[in-house]
Amino acid sequence: PSAGIRTASAIQVTENNTTGTVATIDIDGSSTRGGAIDLDWSGILATEHLIDVDANNIAAVSILDITANGLTTGSGIAVASSGTLASGGELLSLSATGIAGGRILDITTGAANTLTTGQLVNIASSSTAVTTGSMFVSSFTGNSAFTGNLNAFDWSPTSATTATGDLFRLTIGANGTTTGNLFNVVDT
């Protein structure tokens, strides 16, 4: 359609299925090229989201479930940006206000996983412009006394195991020098 103000959805699907297990939209494919869904958006969204999911009554299932059993060298989810994020912007933002005993982010592998030389989580940057920023920040500003841990690293094998690696390693490369502290514990 031509430019202007649209007052109704271009595509609207209303679903009131209460007993069936068939998906409202089902895309099956065996293609090796092209992809199933391609969103190419050049407009500047100021107040709305490109994809907006409101799932306020989902109680016991996932809002998004990705199974990638055949994935070998790609990514289950790839998020990339070549733009400059303004102060306060996030490439990925996870937020929850009603977490009582669950988790905002849970990364788990089973005992039979084949992770041998890779990393479960890798945070890396080759930026030469970091001045006052941080690679990783863990902050708690709540006003409640707590009995748990702000950060906990736990290695609890289920049987006798002798590790030859380090439980925690801090490396400063040959070209790295610091006038600050390797560890700085402060009580302000």
Protein backbone atom coordinates (compact mmCIF):
# COMPACT_ATOMS: atom_id res chain seq x y z
CA PRO A 1 0.00 0.00 0.00
CA SER A 2 1.01 3.60 -0.41
CA ALA A 3 2.37 5.64 2.46
CA GLY A 4 -0.14 6.92 4.94
CA ILE A 5 -1.91 6.03 8.14
CA ARG A 6 -3.21 2.48 8.41
CA THR A 7 -5.99 2.08 10.96
CA ALA A 8 -6.32 -1.72 10.80
CA SER A 9 -3.89 -4.62 10.63
CA ALA A 10 -2.74 -5.72 7.19
CA ILE A 11 -3.08 -9.33 8.36
CA GLN A 12 -5.14 -10.26 11.39
CA VAL A 13 -5.63 -13.77 12.71
CA THR A 14 -8.15 -14.25 15.52
CA GLU A 15 -7.82 -17.60 17.28
CA ASN A 16 -10.11 -19.01 19.93
CA ASN A 17 -9.13 -22.68 19.83
CA THR A 18 -9.59 -24.22 23.28
CA THR A 19 -9.23 -27.98 22.72
CA GLY A 20 -7.33 -28.61 19.49
CA THR A 21 -3.56 -29.08 19.31
CA VAL A 22 -3.10 -27.84 15.76
CA ALA A 23 -1.10 -24.62 15.35
CA THR A 24 -2.82 -21.53 14.01
CA ILE A 25 0.04 -20.96 11.59
CA ASP A 26 2.14 -23.97 10.63
CA ILE A 27 5.16 -23.72 8.34
CA ASP A 28 6.79 -27.01 7.36
CA GLY A 29 9.71 -27.09 4.99
CA SER A 30 12.73 -28.98 3.80
CA SER A 31 14.27 -26.18 1.78
CA THR A 32 18.01 -25.64 1.86
CA ARG A 33 17.92 -21.98 0.82
CA GLY A 34 15.77 -18.90 1.34
CA GLY A 35 14.41 -19.34 4.85
CA ALA A 36 10.82 -19.57 6.05
CA ILE A 37 10.22 -15.97 7.16
CA ASP A 38 12.19 -12.92 6.08
CA LEU A 39 11.58 -9.54 7.73
CA ASP A 40 13.28 -6.67 5.93
CA TRP A 41 12.27 -3.40 7.56
CA SER A 42 13.80 -0.05 6.66
CA GLY A 43 11.39 2.24 8.48
CA ILE A 44 12.34 3.85 11.79
CA LEU A 45 10.07 2.50 14.50
CA ALA A 46 9.74 5.08 17.26
CA THR A 47 7.03 3.70 19.53
CA GLU A 48 6.15 0.20 18.30
CA HIS A 49 8.18 -3.02 17.99
CA LEU A 50 8.99 -4.92 14.82
CA ILE A 51 7.71 -8.07 16.50
CA ASP A 52 5.45 -7.67 19.50
CA VAL A 53 4.33 -10.72 21.48
CA ASP A 54 1.80 -10.26 24.26
CA ALA A 55 1.31 -13.54 26.10
CA ASN A 56 -0.12 -12.51 29.41
CA ASN A 57 -1.97 -15.73 30.24
CA ILE A 58 0.61 -18.39 29.34
CA ALA A 59 1.18 -20.34 32.53
CA ALA A 60 3.07 -23.57 31.90
CA VAL A 61 4.55 -23.50 28.40
CA SER A 62 7.17 -21.45 26.59
CA ILE A 63 6.40 -18.27 24.68
CA LEU A 64 9.20 -19.15 22.26
CA ASP A 65 10.50 -22.70 21.88
CA ILE A 66 13.46 -23.27 19.57
CA THR A 67 14.71 -26.78 18.90
CA ALA A 68 17.80 -26.98 16.71
CA ASN A 69 18.85 -30.63 16.85
CA GLY A 70 20.68 -30.55 13.51
CA LEU A 71 22.53 -27.29 14.16
CA THR A 72 26.26 -27.82 13.76
CA THR A 73 28.04 -24.56 12.92
CA GLY A 74 25.32 -21.90 12.84
CA SER A 75 23.44 -20.17 15.64
CA GLY A 76 20.13 -21.00 17.25
CA ILE A 77 19.59 -17.27 17.63
CA ALA A 78 21.86 -14.70 16.02
CA VAL A 79 21.50 -11.05 17.01
CA ALA A 80 23.80 -8.61 15.26
CA SER A 81 23.94 -4.85 14.94
CA SER A 82 26.29 -2.66 12.97
CA GLY A 83 24.70 0.49 14.31
CA THR A 84 25.80 2.49 17.33
CA LEU A 85 23.68 1.83 20.39
CA ALA A 86 22.87 5.03 22.20
CA SER A 87 23.37 5.30 25.94
CA GLY A 88 20.66 3.24 27.57
CA GLY A 89 20.04 1.10 24.50
CA GLU A 90 20.36 -2.67 24.56
CA LEU A 91 20.86 -5.14 21.74
CA LEU A 92 19.14 -7.77 23.89
CA SER A 93 17.02 -6.81 26.87
CA LEU A 94 15.48 -9.27 29.32
CA SER A 95 13.18 -7.82 31.94
CA ALA A 96 10.75 -9.31 34.42
CA THR A 97 8.93 -7.84 37.40
CA GLY A 98 7.19 -10.92 38.79
CA ILE A 99 10.03 -13.41 39.27
CA ALA A 100 9.70 -14.98 42.71
CA GLY A 101 11.49 -18.29 42.42
CA GLY A 102 12.23 -18.74 38.75
CA ARG A 103 14.89 -17.35 36.44
CA ILE A 104 15.04 -14.58 33.87
CA LEU A 105 17.70 -16.50 31.95
CA ASP A 106 18.44 -20.21 32.27
CA ILE A 107 21.24 -21.85 30.28
CA THR A 108 21.32 -25.58 30.94
CA THR A 109 22.92 -28.61 29.34
CA GLY A 110 22.07 -32.17 30.17
CA ALA A 111 24.57 -34.77 31.36
CA ALA A 112 24.71 -36.28 27.87
CA ASN A 113 25.67 -33.06 26.10
CA THR A 114 28.77 -33.10 23.94
CA LEU A 115 30.37 -29.83 25.06
CA THR A 116 34.05 -30.74 25.30
CA THR A 117 36.29 -27.89 24.14
CA GLY A 118 33.76 -25.12 23.50
CA GLN A 119 32.23 -22.57 25.84
CA LEU A 120 28.72 -22.59 27.21
CA VAL A 121 28.81 -18.79 27.36
CA ASN A 122 31.33 -16.62 25.56
CA ILE A 123 31.53 -12.87 26.13
CA ALA A 124 34.20 -11.36 23.90
CA SER A 125 35.07 -7.98 22.45
CA SER A 126 37.86 -6.75 20.22
CA SER A 127 36.90 -3.11 20.75
CA THR A 128 39.71 -0.60 21.02
CA ALA A 129 37.36 2.13 22.23
CA VAL A 130 36.32 0.88 25.69
CA THR A 131 37.18 3.60 28.18
CA THR A 132 34.77 3.64 31.12
CA GLY A 133 32.52 0.77 30.08
CA SER A 134 32.61 -2.81 31.34
CA MET A 135 32.47 -6.19 29.63
CA PHE A 136 30.33 -7.71 32.35
CA VAL A 137 28.37 -6.02 35.12
CA SER A 138 26.53 -7.73 37.95
CA SER A 139 24.69 -5.23 40.10
CA PHE A 140 22.12 -5.45 42.90
CA THR A 141 20.52 -2.21 44.07
CA GLY A 142 17.62 -3.67 46.04
CA ASN A 143 17.07 -2.53 49.63
CA SER A 144 16.45 -5.99 51.04
CA ALA A 145 18.70 -8.04 53.27
CA PHE A 146 19.47 -11.31 51.56
CA THR A 147 20.74 -14.70 52.63
CA GLY A 148 21.70 -15.92 49.17
CA ASN A 149 24.68 -14.94 47.03
CA LEU A 150 25.07 -12.02 44.67
CA ASN A 151 27.18 -14.26 42.46
CA ALA A 152 27.83 -17.95 42.94
CA PHE A 153 30.17 -20.23 41.05
CA ASP A 154 29.48 -23.84 41.94
CA TRP A 155 31.21 -27.03 40.83
CA SER A 156 29.49 -30.03 42.41
CA PRO A 157 30.29 -33.30 40.64
CA THR A 158 27.94 -36.16 41.47
CA SER A 159 30.87 -38.53 42.05
CA ALA A 160 34.58 -38.25 42.92
CA THR A 161 36.23 -36.16 40.18
CA THR A 162 39.69 -34.61 39.96
CA ALA A 163 39.94 -31.53 37.78
CA THR A 164 43.19 -30.47 36.17
CA GLY A 165 41.91 -27.09 35.02
CA ASP A 166 41.31 -23.90 36.99
CA LEU A 167 38.01 -23.14 38.69
CA PHE A 168 38.64 -19.44 38.16
CA ARG A 169 41.29 -17.93 35.90
CA LEU A 170 42.22 -14.30 35.43
CA THR A 171 44.63 -13.64 32.57
CA ILE A 172 46.31 -10.39 31.60
CA GLY A 173 48.00 -10.84 28.23
CA ALA A 174 51.62 -10.03 27.44
CA ASN A 175 50.68 -6.57 26.13
CA GLY A 176 48.27 -5.75 28.93
CA THR A 177 49.31 -3.49 31.78
CA THR A 178 47.20 -1.99 34.51
CA THR A 179 47.70 0.72 37.09
CA GLY A 180 44.55 -0.45 38.84
CA ASN A 181 44.00 -3.52 41.00
CA LEU A 182 43.54 -7.12 39.87
CA PHE A 183 40.85 -7.39 42.54
CA ASN A 184 39.30 -4.38 44.18
CA VAL A 185 36.98 -5.14 47.09
CA VAL A 186 35.46 -1.97 48.46
CA ASP A 187 32.93 -1.20 51.17
CA THR A 188 31.54 2.26 50.50
